mmCIF file of C-alpha atoms in Angstrom:
data_model
loop_
_atom_site.group_PDB
_atom_site.id
_atom_site.type_symbol
_atom_site.label_atom_id
_atom_site.label_comp_id
_atom_site.label_asym_id
_atom_site.label_seq_id
_atom_site.Cartn_x
_atom_site.Cartn_y
_atom_site.Cartn_z
ATOM 1 C CA MET A 116 101.930 111.897 116.853
ATOM 2 C CA THR A 117 101.880 108.112 116.243
ATOM 3 C CA LEU A 118 98.779 107.677 118.274
ATOM 4 C CA ARG A 119 96.967 110.381 116.314
ATOM 5 C CA LEU A 120 98.101 108.662 112.982
ATOM 6 C CA ALA A 121 96.871 105.326 114.304
ATOM 7 C CA ARG A 122 93.452 106.800 115.239
ATOM 8 C CA THR A 123 93.160 108.626 111.798
ATOM 9 C CA THR A 124 94.102 105.446 109.940
ATOM 10 C CA GLY A 125 91.512 103.513 111.931
ATOM 11 C CA ALA A 126 88.841 106.015 111.197
ATOM 12 C CA LEU A 127 89.734 106.120 107.477
ATOM 13 C CA ALA A 128 89.372 102.288 107.394
ATOM 14 C CA LEU A 129 85.980 102.565 109.026
ATOM 15 C CA ALA A 130 84.724 105.202 106.741
ATOM 16 C CA PHE A 131 85.829 103.354 103.587
ATOM 17 C CA GLY A 132 84.285 100.202 104.914
ATOM 18 C CA ALA A 133 81.085 102.040 105.741
ATOM 19 C CA LEU A 134 81.105 103.691 102.269
ATOM 20 C CA TRP A 135 81.861 100.529 100.312
ATOM 21 C CA SER A 136 79.974 97.914 102.381
ATOM 22 C CA ALA A 137 76.656 96.904 100.895
ATOM 23 C CA PRO A 138 74.297 93.935 101.582
ATOM 24 C CA ALA A 139 76.036 91.688 99.014
ATOM 25 C CA GLY A 140 78.659 89.464 100.221
ATOM 26 C CA ALA A 141 80.670 86.859 98.307
ATOM 27 C CA GLU A 142 78.856 84.354 95.874
ATOM 28 C CA LYS A 143 77.195 82.124 98.339
ATOM 29 C CA ALA A 144 77.231 79.099 95.902
ATOM 30 C CA ASP A 145 81.073 79.337 95.811
ATOM 31 C CA ARG A 146 81.367 77.899 99.347
ATOM 32 C CA PHE A 147 80.095 74.449 98.005
ATOM 33 C CA GLN A 148 82.034 74.260 94.801
ATOM 34 C CA PRO A 149 84.900 72.076 94.226
ATOM 35 C CA LEU A 150 88.447 73.528 94.217
ATOM 36 C CA ASN A 151 89.965 73.087 90.723
ATOM 37 C CA PHE A 152 93.520 73.903 89.809
ATOM 38 C CA ALA A 153 96.311 74.034 87.210
ATOM 39 C CA ALA A 154 99.915 74.546 87.990
ATOM 40 C CA ASP A 155 103.498 73.419 86.689
ATOM 41 C CA ALA A 156 103.932 71.071 89.652
ATOM 42 C CA ALA A 157 101.846 69.899 92.534
ATOM 43 C CA ARG A 158 102.842 68.016 95.793
ATOM 44 C CA VAL A 159 100.162 66.415 98.037
ATOM 45 C CA GLU A 160 100.847 65.666 101.435
ATOM 46 C CA ASP A 161 97.824 63.690 102.622
ATOM 47 C CA ASN A 162 98.846 63.175 106.134
ATOM 48 C CA GLN A 163 99.370 66.942 106.708
ATOM 49 C CA ARG A 164 96.100 67.657 104.472
ATOM 50 C CA LEU A 165 98.223 70.027 102.632
ATOM 51 C CA ASN A 166 98.443 70.527 98.740
ATOM 52 C CA ILE A 167 101.454 72.716 97.497
ATOM 53 C CA LEU A 168 101.050 74.045 94.011
ATOM 54 C CA SER A 169 103.842 75.840 92.233
ATOM 55 C CA GLY A 170 104.535 77.495 88.889
ATOM 56 C CA ASN A 171 101.814 79.432 87.027
ATOM 57 C CA VAL A 172 99.089 78.336 89.609
ATOM 58 C CA GLU A 173 95.471 79.089 88.766
ATOM 59 C CA ILE A 174 92.722 77.978 91.048
ATOM 60 C CA THR A 175 89.070 78.403 90.593
ATOM 61 C CA LYS A 176 86.176 77.587 93.191
ATOM 62 C CA GLY A 177 82.927 78.634 91.628
ATOM 63 C CA THR A 178 83.283 82.431 90.785
ATOM 64 C CA MET A 179 86.554 82.693 92.753
ATOM 65 C CA VAL A 180 89.771 82.833 90.945
ATOM 66 C CA VAL A 181 93.240 82.787 92.419
ATOM 67 C CA ARG A 182 96.471 83.084 90.371
ATOM 68 C CA ALA A 183 100.109 82.985 91.860
ATOM 69 C CA ASP A 184 103.549 81.444 91.564
ATOM 70 C CA ARG A 185 102.868 79.222 94.556
ATOM 71 C CA VAL A 186 99.781 78.230 96.530
ATOM 72 C CA GLU A 187 99.396 76.008 99.588
ATOM 73 C CA VAL A 188 95.893 74.737 100.222
ATOM 74 C CA ARG A 189 95.167 73.268 103.490
ATOM 75 C CA GLN A 190 92.034 71.090 104.401
ATOM 76 C CA ASN A 191 90.595 72.006 107.529
ATOM 77 C CA ALA A 192 88.969 69.550 109.918
ATOM 78 C CA ASP A 193 85.510 71.059 109.155
ATOM 79 C CA GLY A 194 85.911 70.520 105.535
ATOM 80 C CA SER A 195 86.850 74.168 104.778
ATOM 81 C CA GLN A 196 89.938 75.218 103.035
ATOM 82 C CA THR A 197 92.616 77.740 103.709
ATOM 83 C CA ALA A 198 94.869 78.915 100.843
ATOM 84 C CA THR A 199 98.189 81.055 100.953
ATOM 85 C CA ALA A 200 98.993 82.458 97.545
ATOM 86 C CA ILE A 201 102.646 83.879 97.053
ATOM 87 C CA GLY A 202 103.959 85.770 94.174
ATOM 88 C CA GLY A 203 102.892 85.758 90.572
ATOM 89 C CA PRO A 204 103.295 88.372 87.713
ATOM 90 C CA GLY A 205 104.989 91.242 88.832
ATOM 91 C CA GLY A 206 105.595 89.470 92.305
ATOM 92 C CA ARG A 207 102.096 89.677 93.271
ATOM 93 C CA ALA A 208 99.294 86.997 93.637
ATOM 94 C CA PHE A 209 95.775 87.843 92.320
ATOM 95 C CA PHE A 210 92.193 87.225 93.828
ATOM 96 C CA ARG A 211 88.920 87.645 92.187
ATOM 97 C CA GLN A 212 85.299 86.739 93.347
ATOM 98 C CA LYS A 213 81.801 87.744 92.228
ATOM 99 C CA ARG A 214 79.648 89.318 94.934
ATOM 100 C CA ASP A 215 76.274 87.650 95.486
ATOM 101 C CA GLY A 216 73.285 88.933 93.817
ATOM 102 C CA VAL A 217 74.761 92.051 92.202
ATOM 103 C CA ASP A 218 76.921 92.520 89.083
ATOM 104 C CA GLU A 219 79.791 93.191 90.950
ATOM 105 C CA ALA A 220 83.195 91.540 91.678
ATOM 106 C CA ILE A 221 86.103 92.010 94.226
ATOM 107 C CA GLU A 222 89.622 91.648 93.140
ATOM 108 C CA GLY A 223 92.872 92.276 94.642
ATOM 109 C CA GLU A 224 96.583 91.778 94.190
ATOM 110 C CA ALA A 225 99.302 91.502 96.851
ATOM 111 C CA GLU A 226 102.785 89.663 97.194
ATOM 112 C CA ARG A 227 100.950 87.360 99.651
ATOM 113 C CA ILE A 228 97.075 86.598 99.919
ATOM 114 C CA VAL A 229 95.712 84.299 102.706
ATOM 115 C CA TYR A 230 92.064 83.087 102.038
ATOM 116 C CA ASP A 231 90.322 81.433 105.092
ATOM 117 C CA GLY A 232 87.473 79.452 103.721
ATOM 118 C CA ARG A 233 85.927 78.853 107.255
ATOM 119 C CA THR A 234 85.794 82.727 107.961
ATOM 120 C CA GLU A 235 85.767 83.893 104.376
ATOM 121 C CA ILE A 236 88.353 86.452 105.286
ATOM 122 C CA ILE A 237 91.058 87.434 102.702
ATOM 123 C CA ARG A 238 94.151 89.057 103.916
ATOM 124 C CA PHE A 239 96.182 90.895 101.309
ATOM 125 C CA THR A 240 99.698 91.768 102.489
ATOM 126 C CA SER A 241 102.684 93.804 100.951
ATOM 127 C CA ARG A 242 101.809 96.226 97.986
ATOM 128 C CA ALA A 243 98.279 95.332 98.354
ATOM 129 C CA ILE A 244 95.577 96.617 96.129
ATOM 130 C CA MET A 245 91.766 95.814 96.074
ATOM 131 C CA ARG A 246 89.146 96.870 93.737
ATOM 132 C CA ARG A 247 85.406 96.731 93.302
ATOM 133 C CA LEU A 248 84.278 96.303 89.947
ATOM 134 C CA GLN A 249 80.727 96.860 88.603
ATOM 135 C CA GLY A 250 80.664 94.761 85.419
ATOM 136 C CA ASN A 251 84.205 95.275 84.074
ATOM 137 C CA THR A 252 84.322 98.837 85.302
ATOM 138 C CA VAL A 253 86.561 99.736 88.307
ATOM 139 C CA ASN A 254 84.326 101.645 90.639
ATOM 140 C CA ASP A 255 86.325 101.731 93.786
ATOM 141 C CA GLN A 256 90.192 101.110 94.679
ATOM 142 C CA VAL A 257 92.150 101.105 97.856
ATOM 143 C CA SER A 258 95.832 100.248 98.464
ATOM 144 C CA GLY A 259 98.095 99.946 101.394
ATOM 145 C CA PRO A 260 100.554 97.760 103.059
ATOM 146 C CA VAL A 261 97.709 95.324 104.368
ATOM 147 C CA ILE A 262 94.168 95.000 103.345
ATOM 148 C CA ILE A 263 91.791 92.692 105.262
ATOM 149 C CA TYR A 264 88.468 91.795 103.539
ATOM 150 C CA ASP A 265 85.462 90.042 105.248
ATOM 151 C CA ASN A 266 83.683 88.340 102.302
ATOM 152 C CA LYS A 267 80.551 87.793 104.439
ATOM 153 C CA THR A 268 79.927 91.181 105.466
ATOM 154 C CA SER A 269 81.684 93.072 102.547
ATOM 155 C CA VAL A 270 83.658 95.067 105.172
ATOM 156 C CA PHE A 271 87.376 95.858 104.754
ATOM 157 C CA GLN A 272 90.103 97.426 106.666
ATOM 158 C CA VAL A 273 93.376 98.958 105.133
ATOM 159 C CA GLN A 274 96.227 99.094 107.531
ATOM 160 C CA GLY A 275 98.835 101.926 106.891
ATOM 161 C CA GLY A 276 101.924 103.316 108.916
ATOM 162 C CA GLY A 277 101.603 104.241 112.413
ATOM 163 C CA SER A 278 99.321 101.247 113.367
ATOM 164 C CA SER A 279 100.597 98.511 115.819
ATOM 165 C CA SER A 280 100.379 95.876 113.090
ATOM 166 C CA GLY A 281 103.873 96.879 111.897
ATOM 167 C CA ALA A 282 102.669 97.897 108.554
ATOM 168 C CA THR A 283 104.458 100.825 106.928
ATOM 169 C CA GLY A 284 103.297 103.104 104.055
ATOM 170 C CA ARG A 285 100.133 105.275 103.367
ATOM 171 C CA VAL A 286 96.811 104.053 102.664
ATOM 172 C CA ARG A 287 95.125 105.491 99.335
ATOM 173 C CA GLY A 288 91.860 105.061 97.681
ATOM 174 C CA VAL A 289 89.286 106.154 95.177
ATOM 175 C CA ILE A 290 85.669 105.876 95.994
ATOM 176 C CA THR A 291 83.135 106.534 93.376
ATOM 177 C CA PRO A 292 79.813 108.021 94.328
ATOM 178 C CA ARG A 293 77.027 105.407 94.236
ATOM 179 C CA THR A 294 74.090 106.168 91.914
ATOM 180 C CA THR A 295 70.442 105.495 92.937
ATOM 181 C CA PRO A 296 67.772 104.886 90.406
ATOM 182 C CA GLU A 297 65.564 107.919 90.015
ATOM 183 C CA THR A 298 62.070 107.650 91.452
ATOM 184 C CA PRO A 299 59.384 107.532 88.795
ATOM 185 C CA GLY A 300 57.759 110.960 88.372
ATOM 186 C CA ALA A 301 60.522 112.851 90.309
ATOM 187 C CA GLU A 302 62.201 115.680 88.484
ATOM 188 C CA SER A 303 65.757 115.174 87.464
ATOM 189 C CA THR A 304 68.380 117.735 89.093
ATOM 190 C CA ARG A 305 70.788 117.129 85.985
#
């Protein structure tokens, strides 16, 4: 039974990823923007290339926004940054970023969010929710114990119970049908 549940969960993750994926990834210009922050306290450990921000933390990097109670930002040897956000309002950290070339954004919440600037992969862990917004309207939403989102490819995985990852809980989601512009001269079926 566990193997069947793991296969079903994997198939659902692939199906959601295929439905939700589009050619637009994260806003490309964000990668080269400076990281700006505000917090109640900051600790800089230059030798460790580590910045620890605590209390009402808000970080922006281009169109990317992170809000949390605590964020640890590590400078990688290649110049990229890795950030771990923990807690915040309701015990969850918040992430949002515009998608490149479209009027869409990805946003999510979880008790812990890890953003790897080198790979552009975001991992939402514990009570994770991720949404795709078109303008200010939520079009798609998924939730589960763990959500892994690849900003480069716009593909995500939602891990639920029964997987070897140790996650427990069910995967849930709402996928809104995509509308396509009508072809000029074609009759409407409405």
